[in-house]
Short mmCIF file of C-alpha atoms in Angstrom, two decimals:
data_model
loop_
_atom_site.label_atom_id
_atom_site.label_comp_id
_atom_site.label_asym_id
_atom_site.label_seq_id
_atom_site.Cartn_x
_atom_site.Cartn_y
_atom_site.Cartn_z
CA MET A 26 -0.41 0.14 0.08
CA ALA A 27 2.59 2.26 0.89
CA VAL A 28 4.67 1.77 -2.26
CA ALA A 29 1.56 2.39 -4.20
CA LYS A 30 1.31 5.43 -2.76
CA LYS A 31 4.70 6.61 -3.26
CA ALA A 32 4.23 5.85 -6.66
CA LEU A 33 1.15 8.24 -7.11
CA GLN A 34 3.42 11.47 -6.11
CA VAL A 35 5.47 13.80 -8.02
CA ARG A 36 8.94 14.42 -7.47
CA LEU A 37 10.06 18.07 -7.57
CA PRO A 38 13.62 19.11 -8.35
CA PRO A 39 15.72 20.64 -6.08
CA LEU A 40 13.80 24.38 -5.52
CA PRO A 41 14.67 26.81 -3.60
CA SER A 42 12.71 27.10 -0.68
CA ILE A 43 9.84 28.98 0.14
CA LYS A 44 11.44 31.30 2.38
CA ASP A 45 14.42 31.61 -0.11
CA VAL A 46 11.70 32.24 -2.67
CA ILE A 47 10.33 35.32 -0.79
CA LYS A 48 14.09 36.60 -0.51
CA LEU A 49 15.54 35.79 -4.12
CA TYR A 50 12.51 37.47 -5.53
CA LYS A 51 12.27 40.43 -2.67
CA LEU A 52 8.59 39.41 -1.81
CA ARG A 53 6.40 40.96 0.92
CA ALA A 54 2.96 40.21 2.06
CA LEU A 55 0.85 43.39 1.65
CA ARG A 56 -1.47 44.21 4.46
CA GLU A 57 -3.90 45.97 2.68
CA LEU A 58 -4.54 42.58 0.73
CA SER A 59 -4.68 40.61 3.60
CA GLN A 60 -1.51 38.40 2.60
CA ASN A 61 -0.13 35.97 4.87
CA PHE A 62 2.27 33.26 3.67
CA LEU A 63 2.38 30.24 5.32
CA MET A 64 6.15 29.31 6.00
CA GLU A 65 5.50 25.80 8.09
CA PRO A 66 5.64 22.81 5.02
CA ARG A 67 4.17 20.15 7.58
CA LEU A 68 1.07 22.91 7.85
CA ILE A 69 1.26 23.19 4.38
CA ASP A 70 0.89 19.12 3.33
CA LYS A 71 -2.06 19.09 6.57
CA ILE A 72 -3.87 21.08 4.51
CA VAL A 73 -3.46 19.38 1.61
CA ARG A 74 -4.02 16.04 2.78
CA ALA A 75 -7.63 17.65 4.23
CA ALA A 76 -8.79 17.65 0.93
CA GLY A 77 -8.37 13.91 0.71
CA ASN A 78 -7.10 12.09 -2.27
CA ILE A 79 -6.59 14.37 -5.22
CA SER A 80 -4.07 11.94 -7.32
CA GLY A 81 -5.68 12.40 -11.02
CA HIS A 82 -7.74 15.40 -9.79
CA THR A 83 -8.13 18.62 -11.19
CA VAL A 84 -7.38 21.26 -8.55
CA CYS A 85 -7.78 25.14 -8.35
CA GLU A 86 -5.67 27.11 -6.11
CA VAL A 87 -7.25 30.20 -5.19
CA GLY A 88 -4.53 32.78 -4.40
CA PRO A 89 -1.57 30.72 -4.33
CA GLY A 90 1.07 33.84 -3.03
CA PRO A 91 4.76 32.25 -3.61
CA GLY A 92 3.50 28.39 -4.27
CA GLY A 93 4.16 26.69 -0.94
CA ILE A 94 0.79 24.93 -1.15
CA THR A 95 0.95 24.47 -4.81
CA ARG A 96 4.20 22.35 -4.25
CA SER A 97 2.39 20.32 -1.59
CA ILE A 98 -0.94 19.88 -4.44
CA ILE A 99 1.79 18.64 -7.17
CA GLN A 100 3.54 16.37 -5.23
CA GLN A 101 -0.08 14.59 -5.05
CA ALA A 102 0.26 14.09 -8.66
CA PRO A 103 -2.97 15.89 -9.63
CA ARG A 104 -3.92 15.56 -13.25
CA ARG A 105 -3.83 19.74 -13.41
CA VAL A 106 -3.43 22.07 -11.48
CA ILE A 107 -5.03 25.93 -12.09
CA LEU A 108 -3.21 28.91 -10.11
CA VAL A 109 -5.74 32.35 -9.85
CA GLU A 110 -3.43 34.79 -8.57
CA LYS A 111 -4.19 38.39 -8.47
CA ASP A 112 -0.78 39.53 -7.58
CA PRO A 113 1.60 39.99 -10.13
CA ARG A 114 4.73 40.07 -7.96
CA PHE A 115 4.09 36.09 -7.45
CA ILE A 116 3.68 35.06 -11.51
CA PRO A 117 7.45 34.42 -11.73
CA THR A 118 7.46 31.88 -8.63
CA LEU A 119 4.56 30.06 -9.82
CA GLU A 120 6.58 29.48 -13.11
CA LEU A 121 9.55 28.22 -11.75
CA ILE A 122 7.07 25.61 -10.03
CA ALA A 123 5.42 25.46 -13.45
CA ASP A 124 8.53 24.46 -15.41
CA ALA A 125 9.84 22.14 -12.63
CA CYS A 126 6.78 19.96 -13.28
CA ARG A 127 6.18 20.62 -17.19
CA ASP A 128 5.99 17.10 -18.28
CA LYS A 129 4.46 15.55 -14.66
CA VAL A 130 1.74 17.38 -14.20
CA ASP A 131 -0.49 20.18 -16.52
CA VAL A 132 -0.38 23.66 -14.71
CA ASP A 133 -2.27 26.64 -15.72
CA ILE A 134 -1.62 30.27 -14.54
CA ILE A 135 -4.20 32.78 -14.33
CA THR A 136 -3.33 36.67 -13.65
CA GLY A 137 -6.88 37.63 -12.35
CA ASP A 138 -9.22 38.00 -9.64
CA ILE A 139 -11.33 34.54 -8.87
CA LEU A 140 -14.41 36.35 -7.98
CA LYS A 141 -14.14 37.35 -11.84
CA THR A 142 -12.42 33.84 -13.40
CA ASP A 143 -14.70 31.55 -15.11
CA LEU A 144 -13.16 28.10 -13.45
CA THR A 145 -14.42 26.06 -16.36
CA LYS A 146 -12.81 27.33 -18.96
CA TYR A 147 -9.54 24.99 -17.47
CA ILE A 148 -11.43 22.16 -16.22
CA PRO A 149 -11.67 18.91 -18.50
CA VAL A 150 -14.85 18.18 -20.04
CA ASP A 151 -14.69 14.52 -18.91
CA ALA A 152 -14.33 15.30 -15.14
CA LYS A 153 -17.97 15.82 -15.17
CA LYS A 154 -20.12 13.84 -13.00
CA GLU A 155 -24.40 14.08 -12.09
CA TRP A 156 -25.13 15.83 -8.83
CA GLN A 157 -26.66 13.14 -7.51
CA GLU A 158 -23.11 11.19 -7.95
CA PRO A 159 -20.34 10.91 -5.75
CA PRO A 160 -18.37 14.69 -6.13
CA PRO A 161 -16.06 15.07 -9.04
CA PRO A 162 -12.18 14.51 -9.67
CA VAL A 163 -12.16 18.62 -8.91
CA ASN A 164 -10.95 20.05 -5.79
CA LEU A 165 -10.91 24.03 -4.86
CA ILE A 166 -8.10 24.42 -1.95
CA GLY A 167 -6.86 27.85 -1.06
CA ASN A 168 -5.23 30.09 2.00
CA LEU A 169 -7.81 32.95 1.46
CA PRO A 170 -6.98 36.37 2.37
CA PHE A 171 -8.98 37.51 5.32
CA SER A 172 -10.48 40.45 3.30
CA VAL A 173 -12.41 38.40 0.92
CA SER A 174 -12.97 35.19 2.19
CA THR A 175 -16.70 35.68 3.46
CA ILE A 176 -17.62 37.45 -0.04
CA LEU A 177 -16.20 34.40 -1.91
CA ILE A 178 -17.79 31.59 0.27
CA ILE A 179 -21.50 33.69 -0.26
CA ARG A 180 -20.57 33.87 -3.86
CA TRP A 181 -19.66 30.52 -4.20
CA LEU A 182 -22.67 29.30 -2.31
CA GLU A 183 -25.08 30.73 -4.82
CA MET A 184 -22.78 28.75 -7.13
CA ILE A 185 -23.78 25.95 -5.73
CA SER A 186 -27.32 26.89 -5.50
CA LYS A 187 -27.21 27.30 -9.24
CA GLN A 188 -24.95 24.36 -10.22
CA GLU A 189 -22.74 26.95 -11.94
CA GLY A 190 -19.09 27.33 -12.81
CA PRO A 191 -16.98 24.46 -10.85
CA TRP A 192 -20.27 23.10 -9.69
CA SER A 193 -21.59 22.58 -13.21
CA TYR A 194 -19.69 19.26 -13.10
CA GLY A 195 -20.70 18.20 -9.84
CA ARG A 196 -20.15 18.01 -6.29
CA THR A 197 -17.05 19.36 -6.36
CA ARG A 198 -15.36 20.17 -2.97
CA MET A 199 -13.60 22.98 -1.25
CA THR A 200 -10.65 22.92 1.32
CA LEU A 201 -10.42 26.46 2.67
CA THR A 202 -8.53 28.48 5.51
CA PHE A 203 -10.57 31.09 6.94
CA GLN A 204 -10.13 33.42 10.01
CA LYS A 205 -10.53 31.15 12.88
CA GLU A 206 -13.95 32.95 13.65
CA VAL A 207 -15.21 32.84 10.83
CA ALA A 208 -14.76 29.31 10.41
CA GLU A 209 -16.30 28.33 13.73
CA ARG A 210 -19.15 30.52 12.26
CA MET A 211 -19.28 28.76 9.17
CA ALA A 212 -19.34 25.26 11.37
CA ALA A 213 -21.55 26.51 14.51
CA LYS A 214 -24.53 24.35 15.07
CA ILE A 215 -27.94 25.60 17.05
CA LEU A 216 -27.14 26.91 20.02
CA ASP A 217 -24.01 27.72 19.72
CA LYS A 218 -22.49 31.23 20.41
CA GLN A 219 -21.08 31.45 16.99
CA ARG A 220 -23.95 30.28 15.02
CA CYS A 221 -25.56 33.52 12.36
CA ARG A 222 -25.85 34.11 8.95
CA LEU A 223 -23.17 32.38 7.61
CA SER A 224 -23.62 29.28 9.90
CA VAL A 225 -27.40 28.82 7.89
CA MET A 226 -25.86 29.69 4.58
CA CYS A 227 -23.47 27.42 4.34
CA GLN A 228 -24.98 24.42 6.16
CA SER A 229 -27.95 25.05 3.95
CA TRP A 230 -26.12 23.85 0.61
CA CYS A 231 -22.83 22.09 2.11
CA THR A 232 -21.38 19.90 4.37
CA VAL A 233 -19.39 21.78 6.99
CA ASN A 234 -16.72 19.88 8.13
CA TYR A 235 -13.99 22.00 10.34
CA LYS A 236 -10.93 20.04 10.20
CA PHE A 237 -8.14 22.07 12.47
CA ASP A 238 -6.66 25.07 13.23
CA ILE A 239 -3.80 26.55 12.43
CA SER A 240 -1.62 29.20 14.91
CA GLY A 241 -0.94 32.62 13.43
CA ALA A 242 2.50 32.51 14.41
CA ALA A 243 2.96 30.24 11.18
CA PHE A 244 2.36 32.59 9.22
CA LEU A 245 4.55 35.50 7.95
CA PRO A 246 3.86 38.52 8.70
CA LYS A 247 1.89 36.70 12.02
CA PRO A 248 -1.60 37.82 11.83
CA ASP A 249 -3.65 38.97 14.60
CA VAL A 250 -5.70 36.21 14.69
CA ASP A 251 -5.80 31.92 14.55
CA VAL A 252 -6.63 30.34 11.05
CA GLY A 253 -9.08 27.27 10.84
CA VAL A 254 -8.98 24.90 7.49
CA VAL A 255 -12.59 24.03 6.46
CA THR A 256 -13.58 21.60 3.77
CA LEU A 257 -16.91 21.87 1.95
CA THR A 258 -19.04 19.66 0.04
CA PRO A 259 -22.35 20.60 -1.70
CA LEU A 260 -25.60 18.39 -0.26
CA LYS A 261 -26.77 16.07 -2.91
CA GLN A 262 -30.22 17.98 -1.75
CA PRO A 263 -30.00 21.13 -0.30
CA ILE A 264 -32.12 22.20 2.79
CA MET A 265 -33.15 25.33 1.08
CA LYS A 266 -34.65 24.58 -2.42
CA LEU A 267 -35.48 28.22 -3.09
CA PRO A 268 -33.85 31.27 -5.20
CA PHE A 269 -30.72 31.51 -3.23
CA LYS A 270 -31.39 35.83 -3.07
CA MET A 271 -34.51 35.19 -1.67
CA VAL A 272 -32.91 32.56 1.23
CA GLU A 273 -30.60 35.20 2.23
CA LYS A 274 -32.35 38.16 2.44
CA VAL A 275 -34.65 35.96 4.90
CA VAL A 276 -32.03 34.76 6.92
CA ARG A 277 -29.60 38.15 6.93
CA GLN A 278 -32.80 39.92 8.32
CA ILE A 279 -33.45 36.74 11.07
CA PHE A 280 -30.29 37.30 12.26
CA SER A 281 -30.09 41.24 12.14
CA MET A 282 -31.50 41.41 15.86
CA ARG A 283 -29.29 38.14 17.00
CA GLN A 284 -30.39 38.84 20.83
CA LYS A 285 -33.65 39.77 20.05
CA TYR A 286 -37.18 37.43 19.55
CA SER A 287 -36.13 36.44 15.92
CA ILE A 288 -39.53 37.74 14.89
CA ARG A 289 -38.84 41.44 15.63
CA GLY A 290 -35.60 40.66 12.56
CA ALA A 291 -38.46 39.06 10.33
CA GLN A 292 -40.54 42.06 10.45
CA THR A 293 -37.77 44.20 8.50
CA LEU A 294 -38.74 42.27 5.55
CA PHE A 295 -42.03 43.94 5.40
CA PRO A 296 -42.64 47.66 5.21
CA GLU A 297 -43.92 49.50 8.22
CA LYS A 298 -47.84 49.59 7.94
CA VAL A 299 -48.16 45.54 7.50
CA ARG A 300 -45.23 44.35 9.26
CA GLU A 301 -46.41 42.93 12.24
CA GLU A 302 -49.13 41.18 10.49
CA MET A 303 -47.15 39.81 7.94
CA ALA A 304 -44.69 38.54 9.96
CA LEU A 305 -46.91 36.89 12.54
CA ARG A 306 -48.51 35.11 9.55
CA MET A 307 -44.94 34.50 8.27
CA TYR A 308 -44.28 32.31 11.54
CA LYS A 309 -47.36 30.46 11.93
CA ILE A 310 -47.23 29.28 8.49
CA ALA A 311 -43.92 27.90 9.14
CA ASP A 312 -45.52 26.68 12.66
CA ILE A 313 -42.15 28.15 14.62
CA ASP A 314 -42.36 30.26 18.18
CA PRO A 315 -42.45 34.21 17.88
CA ILE A 316 -40.08 34.31 20.86
CA THR A 317 -37.65 31.93 19.55
CA ARG A 318 -34.05 33.75 19.16
CA PRO A 319 -32.39 33.48 15.68
CA TYR A 320 -29.55 31.19 16.94
CA GLN A 321 -32.18 28.55 18.48
CA ILE A 322 -33.61 27.82 14.86
CA ALA A 323 -32.50 24.91 13.36
CA ASN A 324 -31.62 24.57 9.73
CA MET A 325 -35.18 22.66 8.50
CA GLU A 326 -36.78 25.42 10.32
CA PHE A 327 -35.33 28.27 9.15
CA ALA A 328 -36.11 26.52 5.43
CA ARG A 329 -39.90 26.37 6.60
CA LEU A 330 -39.70 30.37 7.19
CA CYS A 331 -38.43 31.14 4.02
CA HIS A 332 -40.99 28.93 2.37
CA ALA A 333 -43.74 30.64 4.69
CA TYR A 334 -41.86 34.10 3.30
CA ASN A 335 -41.96 32.89 -0.28
CA GLU A 336 -45.90 32.06 0.28
CA ILE A 337 -46.57 35.16 1.28
CA ILE A 338 -44.64 37.18 -1.26
CA LYS A 339 -46.46 35.27 -4.30
CA MET A 340 -49.80 36.25 -2.69
CA TYR A 341 -48.30 39.81 -2.61
CA PRO A 342 -45.63 40.15 -4.84
CA ALA A 343 -44.78 43.80 -4.02
CA LEU A 344 -43.45 42.70 -1.25
CA GLU A 345 -41.07 41.05 -2.63
CA ASN A 346 -39.11 44.12 -3.62
CA TYR A 347 -39.32 45.67 0.03
CA ASP A 348 -35.89 46.57 0.94
CA PHE A 349 -35.23 47.93 4.62
CA ARG A 350 -31.84 48.88 3.85
CA ALA A 351 -32.86 50.98 0.81
CA PRO A 352 -32.95 54.72 0.91
CA LYS A 353 -36.12 56.36 2.63
CA ASP A 354 -37.12 57.84 -0.81
CA LYS A 355 -36.78 54.65 -2.16
CA ALA A 356 -38.27 52.58 0.31
CA LYS A 357 -41.22 55.02 0.49
CA LEU A 358 -42.26 54.89 -3.08
CA THR A 359 -42.07 50.97 -1.94
CA GLU A 360 -44.23 51.15 0.59
CA GLU A 361 -46.75 53.17 -1.84
CA VAL A 362 -47.05 50.13 -3.88
CA VAL A 363 -47.43 47.92 -0.92
CA ASP A 364 -50.16 50.19 0.26
CA GLU A 365 -52.23 49.73 -2.88
CA THR A 366 -51.52 46.08 -3.14
CA VAL A 367 -51.48 44.94 0.43
CA LEU A 368 -54.13 47.37 2.14
#
C-alpha cells in the first residue's frame, strides 16, 4: 500500500525553499491585500491532505502566492493544477514551479481576480459527474485572504445553488482557510454562540467539516488571529430549495437582531404598515414560535420560514422588492406600492 501511494507522488527537482524564494524575488506580504505566507511545510501538507485523495484530479488553488501549497498539491500527482493569483508579483515564482513539473502535471497560471475568473474554461469536460453521484475529480483549495473570504464563500454558495461554474461538474469539494472566528461560524450548530447567518447559509447547501486550527505564528507576517481549515462538500439535496437571494435576505434579516426574539428581525422583511401582521403570518405558516431567538432556530426551521415568506410574496408580489436597508426615498416609494397592493 505504501509503495502504491509513493508511486502516485510527483517528485519535484530541487527548488529554493519558500523562504528563499521570498528573499530571492524580494517579496513581502501586503497588509492591504490581507496577505499572509504560510511557511511551515508540515502544516502546508496537512491542508492539502485535508482535501482527501487528489491524485488524478483537477485542482484549482485560489491565491497561491509564492507557491507553498502549490508544491504540496503537485506532489500528490493531480491531473491539472489551475492557479488563480491576483498579485502579479507572484507569477515568476509560480512559473518556476510550473517549469519544474512541466512533463508531469499540467499547470495553468491565471493572473486575475477569482471573483471574476471563469474556472470552467480550464476544467476538463470529462471530469463532469451528475449531481447525485459522488463528487467529481475537481477540488478547490486555498489559503484565502481574510478580506475576501466571506464574500467569496457567499458567491460560491450561490453558484452551488445554481449548479454553475465548478459546480456544473457536480458536487465539487472545497478545502479553504478562514480566520478562525469565520470558520467557527460556518460550522456552528444550533444554540452555538457563534451561530449566525453564515452558519445557516453554508449548512443549507454544504456539509461543513471544520478540520483543524493553525496558529497565527505559522504565518508571515503573523496575523492577529489564528486560522481554521474547513472542507465543504455540496449536499445532494440542499435544505433550501428556493432562490439563493431570497434565502439570504430572510436569514440575514432574522439574524440582524440576534439577541432579540427572531420575529423582530423577520418584521424588517416587510414595510412598516404591514410589518407585524405579515411577520406573524409568516411564523404561523412555518409553525415557529415567534419568541425563539435566531440562534435557536434549526436549519430545517429556517427552511420553513423561507418557504413561508415565499408563500406570502406569491400572494403579495410587491413585498418582494421591499428592502429595509434602502434609502428612505426609495423605501417610501416601495411602501406606497405595497399600500395599493396589500392594504
